Amino acid sequence: MKIVYKLTGNCLRSTTHCNDHSGRGLQAVALKADLRQQGSFCTFKAMDNFLAALRKYVPISEEDAAYFYSFFKKKQYQRGELLLKEGEVAHEVFFVMKGALRQYFFNERGDERTCNFTFEHQFVTDLESFSRQAKSATHIIALEPAACLVLTCEDAVTCLKESPAVASLFGLIVENLATDTIRRIRSLLSKTPEEQIEELTKTNPEMLRRVPQRYIAQYLGVAPESLSRIRKRMIANQKS
C-alpha cells in the first residue's frame, strides 16, 4: 500500500493507491536515450543530479526517477525575480539546479522576515499554499541567478496518480519540507543567536558564505548590527 497525493476539489490530499504505473520503465529508458541522442550534457547532467537528490529521501530506480523528471520543466530566473508572490496560489514546486532562493514574508508591522533559504539540489514551495491550493503567505525570490526544475500542481496530480513509487517519494519530499519547518521553529525558540550561528557554521556554511548578512539576521531574528557583533565575538573567541 502506497501513499498518494491526489487532487480533491482544488486541494492535494493523501490517499492509498495499489495500481502500478504500467510502461513507466520503457518510457523512462526512452527518455534517457533521447537525452543522450540530443547530446544535451546539461540536461542529462541535470537528471543525474535530480536522481542523486531523490535518493537522499528513499531508494528509487532510474526508471521511476526519469519518469518523475519528465514532468518537470526547466526555468531560468534572474537575481531579484519573484518565483511566487504573497497572495498568489503556489501552483509550482521548485527544484534548484543552480543558484539560491529566499523565502520571506511581512509581519503585521510591515517588517520583512526571512524564513527559508534554498540552494542547489533542494526543493521548495509554499507548502500550505501548494497543498491546499490557497493563497500563499510568503514570497519566494531568486537571491542569485537561478536555474530550476519546476513541477506544476496539475502535473504532480497526473504523475502521482500513475506511479505509486513516485507518489511515495513525493510524500517524503513534502514530509521533509514540513519537518524542516518544525526544526527551524524549534531552533528559534530553544537556541540563542550565538548557538544558531554556531550550528549554521557546522551544518550549512554555504548559507553564511552566499547570503547577505541582513538576510541572515532576519533568519535568526536579530538586528544586522547584533549579528555582526556576535560573529566578531565568536571569531575572537576562536583565536584566543
Tab-separated table of C-alpha atoms in Angstrom:
chain	number	residue	atom	x	y	z
A	1	MET	CA	0.000	0.000	0.000
A	2	LYS	CA	1.440	3.377	-1.040
A	3	ILE	CA	0.655	6.940	-0.058
A	4	VAL	CA	-0.521	9.045	-2.994
A	5	TYR	CA	-1.272	12.762	-3.143
A	6	LYS	CA	-4.269	13.454	-5.362
A	7	LEU	CA	-6.456	16.423	-6.185
A	8	THR	CA	-9.714	16.621	-4.228
A	9	GLY	CA	-11.627	19.682	-5.324
A	10	ASN	CA	-8.807	22.208	-5.558
A	11	CYS	CA	-6.546	20.603	-2.969
A	12	LEU	CA	-3.901	17.893	-2.838
A	13	ARG	CA	-4.958	15.174	-0.424
A	14	SER	CA	-3.299	11.906	0.557
A	15	THR	CA	-4.929	8.584	-0.227
A	16	THR	CA	-3.889	5.000	-0.963
A	17	HIS	CA	-3.026	3.570	-4.329
A	18	CYS	CA	-2.240	-0.022	-5.298
A	19	ASN	CA	-2.000	0.033	-9.089
A	20	ASP	CA	1.425	0.073	-10.690
A	21	HIS	CA	2.255	2.539	-13.435
A	22	SER	CA	2.353	0.279	-16.476
A	23	GLY	CA	5.034	1.030	-19.001
A	24	ARG	CA	6.883	3.667	-16.980
A	25	GLY	CA	10.148	1.723	-17.285
A	26	LEU	CA	10.008	1.781	-21.087
A	27	GLN	CA	9.092	5.481	-21.096
A	28	ALA	CA	11.973	6.316	-18.758
A	29	VAL	CA	14.510	4.340	-20.777
A	30	ALA	CA	13.292	6.109	-23.923
A	31	LEU	CA	13.632	9.479	-22.179
A	32	LYS	CA	17.228	8.785	-21.153
A	33	ALA	CA	18.051	7.576	-24.655
A	34	ASP	CA	16.560	10.751	-26.144
A	35	LEU	CA	18.653	12.915	-23.837
A	36	ARG	CA	21.820	11.090	-24.851
A	37	GLN	CA	20.992	11.346	-28.561
A	38	GLN	CA	20.342	15.074	-28.208
A	39	GLY	CA	23.841	15.464	-26.804
A	40	SER	CA	22.469	17.779	-24.141
A	41	PHE	CA	25.080	17.348	-21.414
A	42	CYS	CA	23.395	19.985	-19.254
A	43	THR	CA	20.019	18.254	-19.454
A	44	PHE	CA	21.412	14.773	-18.868
A	45	LYS	CA	23.579	16.007	-16.000
A	46	ALA	CA	20.519	17.717	-14.522
A	47	MET	CA	18.669	14.403	-14.490
A	48	ASP	CA	21.633	12.685	-12.818
A	49	ASN	CA	21.709	15.393	-10.131
A	50	PHE	CA	17.951	15.065	-9.775
A	51	LEU	CA	18.292	11.294	-9.260
A	52	ALA	CA	21.007	11.786	-6.634
A	53	ALA	CA	18.814	14.282	-4.776
A	54	LEU	CA	15.818	11.943	-4.827
A	55	ARG	CA	17.877	9.073	-3.441
A	56	LYS	CA	18.571	11.138	-0.336
A	57	TYR	CA	14.913	10.590	0.528
A	58	VAL	CA	14.421	6.971	-0.497
A	59	PRO	CA	15.955	4.373	-2.841
A	60	ILE	CA	14.367	4.868	-6.260
A	61	SER	CA	15.055	3.285	-9.619
A	62	GLU	CA	16.426	5.283	-12.534
A	63	GLU	CA	13.232	4.463	-14.423
A	64	ASP	CA	10.955	5.927	-11.747
A	65	ALA	CA	13.216	8.963	-11.320
A	66	ALA	CA	13.307	9.580	-15.082
A	67	TYR	CA	9.522	9.276	-15.229
A	68	PHE	CA	9.178	11.856	-12.425
A	69	TYR	CA	11.788	14.090	-14.091
A	70	SER	CA	9.834	14.091	-17.349
A	71	PHE	CA	7.065	16.133	-15.667
A	72	PHE	CA	9.436	18.979	-14.699
A	73	LYS	CA	10.192	21.982	-16.887
A	74	LYS	CA	13.441	23.935	-16.738
A	75	LYS	CA	13.165	27.658	-15.997
A	76	GLN	CA	15.719	30.420	-15.505
A	77	TYR	CA	15.284	33.259	-13.003
A	78	GLN	CA	17.234	36.498	-12.688
A	79	ARG	CA	18.529	37.813	-9.378
A	80	GLY	CA	15.632	39.566	-7.637
A	81	GLU	CA	12.955	37.845	-9.737
A	82	LEU	CA	9.936	36.582	-7.811
A	83	LEU	CA	9.017	32.928	-8.292
A	84	LEU	CA	5.997	33.292	-6.003
A	85	LYS	CA	4.240	36.341	-4.570
A	86	GLU	CA	2.353	36.574	-1.297
A	87	GLY	CA	-1.366	36.331	-2.036
A	88	GLU	CA	-0.878	34.160	-5.116
A	89	VAL	CA	-1.613	30.446	-5.123
A	90	ALA	CA	1.513	28.273	-5.197
A	91	HIS	CA	0.891	26.197	-8.319
A	92	GLU	CA	4.502	25.003	-8.561
A	93	VAL	CA	7.230	23.125	-6.697
A	94	PHE	CA	10.811	24.205	-7.462
A	95	PHE	CA	13.939	22.038	-7.533
A	96	VAL	CA	17.034	24.244	-7.595
A	97	MET	CA	19.695	23.078	-10.054
A	98	LYS	CA	21.858	26.189	-9.714
A	99	GLY	CA	21.587	29.326	-7.624
A	100	ALA	CA	19.873	30.284	-4.385
A	101	LEU	CA	16.333	31.265	-3.415
A	102	ARG	CA	14.981	33.145	-0.405
A	103	GLN	CA	11.523	32.745	1.116
A	104	TYR	CA	10.169	35.640	3.149
A	105	PHE	CA	7.043	37.410	4.413
A	106	PHE	CA	5.990	40.683	6.042
A	107	ASN	CA	4.682	40.674	9.600
A	108	GLU	CA	1.771	42.757	10.891
A	109	ARG	CA	4.073	45.751	11.434
A	110	GLY	CA	5.272	45.561	7.841
A	111	ASP	CA	8.717	44.247	8.790
A	112	GLU	CA	10.322	41.825	6.348
A	113	ARG	CA	11.181	38.404	7.784
A	114	THR	CA	13.214	35.713	6.012
A	115	CYS	CA	12.048	32.201	6.838
A	116	ASN	CA	13.973	29.945	4.448
A	117	PHE	CA	16.860	29.657	2.005
A	118	THR	CA	17.072	27.058	-0.751
A	119	PHE	CA	20.268	26.029	-2.523
A	120	GLU	CA	21.326	23.527	-5.171
A	121	HIS	CA	19.529	20.163	-5.233
A	122	GLN	CA	16.814	21.200	-2.777
A	123	PHE	CA	13.040	21.522	-3.192
A	124	VAL	CA	10.937	24.496	-2.151
A	125	THR	CA	7.399	25.840	-2.351
A	126	ASP	CA	4.910	27.461	-0.013
A	127	LEU	CA	3.819	24.102	1.327
A	128	GLU	CA	0.462	25.152	2.786
A	129	SER	CA	-0.486	27.078	-0.348
A	130	PHE	CA	0.558	24.257	-2.690
A	131	SER	CA	-1.153	21.514	-0.665
A	132	ARG	CA	-4.416	23.415	-0.182
A	133	GLN	CA	-4.237	25.463	-3.389
A	134	ALA	CA	-4.871	28.507	-1.194
A	135	LYS	CA	-3.247	31.945	-1.169
A	136	SER	CA	0.429	31.980	-0.256
A	137	ALA	CA	1.583	33.747	2.902
A	138	THR	CA	5.152	34.069	1.604
A	139	HIS	CA	7.236	35.334	-1.291
A	140	ILE	CA	9.951	33.245	-2.972
A	141	ILE	CA	12.658	35.271	-4.721
A	142	ALA	CA	15.894	34.484	-6.557
A	143	LEU	CA	18.769	35.501	-4.297
A	144	GLU	CA	21.161	34.654	-7.141
A	145	PRO	CA	20.569	33.922	-10.834
A	146	ALA	CA	18.868	30.530	-10.620
A	147	ALA	CA	18.071	27.546	-12.817
A	148	CYS	CA	15.196	25.429	-11.526
A	149	LEU	CA	13.217	22.372	-12.465
A	150	VAL	CA	9.559	23.266	-11.980
A	151	LEU	CA	6.665	20.880	-11.322
A	152	THR	CA	3.127	22.245	-11.590
A	153	CYS	CA	0.348	21.082	-9.290
A	154	GLU	CA	-1.573	19.771	-12.290
A	155	ASP	CA	1.379	17.696	-13.497
A	156	ALA	CA	2.028	16.494	-9.951
A	157	VAL	CA	-1.518	15.142	-9.731
A	158	THR	CA	-1.128	13.298	-13.047
A	159	CYS	CA	2.271	11.881	-12.147
A	160	LEU	CA	1.298	10.757	-8.650
A	161	LYS	CA	-1.838	9.032	-9.873
A	162	GLU	CA	0.121	6.963	-12.370
A	163	SER	CA	3.195	5.988	-10.335
A	164	PRO	CA	2.908	4.660	-6.767
A	165	ALA	CA	6.710	4.795	-6.390
A	166	VAL	CA	6.812	8.485	-7.259
A	167	ALA	CA	3.747	9.155	-5.090
A	168	SER	CA	5.526	7.620	-2.109
A	169	LEU	CA	8.640	9.650	-2.882
A	170	PHE	CA	6.663	12.881	-3.223
A	171	GLY	CA	5.074	12.219	0.147
A	172	LEU	CA	8.559	12.007	1.675
A	173	ILE	CA	9.612	15.255	-0.016
A	174	VAL	CA	6.565	17.034	1.420
A	175	GLU	CA	7.200	15.457	4.819
A	176	ASN	CA	10.816	16.634	4.715
A	177	LEU	CA	9.764	20.217	3.906
A	178	ALA	CA	7.333	20.169	6.834
A	179	THR	CA	9.951	18.654	9.159
A	180	ASP	CA	12.470	21.338	8.201
A	181	THR	CA	9.918	24.000	9.144
A	182	ILE	CA	9.298	22.384	12.536
A	183	ARG	CA	13.039	22.038	13.153
A	184	ARG	CA	13.523	25.682	12.235
A	185	ILE	CA	10.824	26.853	14.678
A	186	ARG	CA	12.266	24.670	17.450
A	187	SER	CA	15.724	26.143	16.875
A	188	LEU	CA	14.403	29.714	17.049
A	189	LEU	CA	12.549	29.017	20.290
A	190	SER	CA	15.225	26.999	22.079
A	191	LYS	CA	18.608	28.377	20.936
A	192	THR	CA	20.356	31.708	21.330
A	193	PRO	CA	21.520	33.558	18.193
A	194	GLU	CA	25.097	32.510	19.053
A	195	GLU	CA	24.067	28.855	19.194
A	196	GLN	CA	22.179	29.151	15.910
A	197	ILE	CA	25.160	30.740	14.147
A	198	GLU	CA	27.469	28.066	15.533
A	199	GLU	CA	25.092	25.411	14.232
A	200	LEU	CA	24.940	27.061	10.789
A	201	THR	CA	28.734	27.231	10.691
A	202	LYS	CA	28.869	23.463	11.164
A	203	THR	CA	25.857	22.328	9.144
A	204	ASN	CA	25.365	24.998	6.479
A	205	PRO	CA	28.485	27.140	5.944
A	206	GLU	CA	27.306	27.742	2.368
A	207	MET	CA	24.469	29.864	3.723
A	208	LEU	CA	26.821	32.096	5.682
A	209	ARG	CA	29.080	32.480	2.646
A	210	ARG	CA	26.454	33.205	-0.012
A	211	VAL	CA	23.649	35.035	1.786
A	212	PRO	CA	23.883	38.777	2.607
A	213	GLN	CA	24.202	39.403	6.332
A	214	ARG	CA	20.938	41.363	6.572
A	215	TYR	CA	19.001	38.278	5.454
A	216	ILE	CA	20.918	36.022	7.832
A	217	ALA	CA	19.962	38.463	10.599
A	218	GLN	CA	16.285	38.274	9.584
A	219	TYR	CA	16.506	34.489	9.519
A	220	LEU	CA	17.920	34.429	13.052
A	221	GLY	CA	15.564	37.110	14.352
A	222	VAL	CA	18.267	39.626	15.300
A	223	ALA	CA	19.334	43.069	14.077
A	224	PRO	CA	22.158	43.118	11.488
A	225	GLU	CA	24.341	45.075	13.937
A	226	SER	CA	23.796	42.428	16.613
A	227	LEU	CA	24.682	39.663	14.176
A	228	SER	CA	27.901	41.469	13.240
A	229	ARG	CA	28.896	41.807	16.910
A	230	ILE	CA	28.084	38.158	17.604
A	231	ARG	CA	30.169	36.912	14.668
A	232	LYS	CA	33.129	39.135	15.624
A	233	ARG	CA	32.940	37.884	19.202
A	234	MET	CA	32.824	34.262	18.045
A	235	ILE	CA	35.866	34.793	15.792
A	236	ALA	CA	37.760	36.439	18.665
A	237	ASN	CA	36.918	33.543	20.985
A	238	GLN	CA	38.180	31.043	18.419
A	239	LYS	CA	41.521	32.854	18.181
A	240	SER	CA	42.002	33.108	21.945
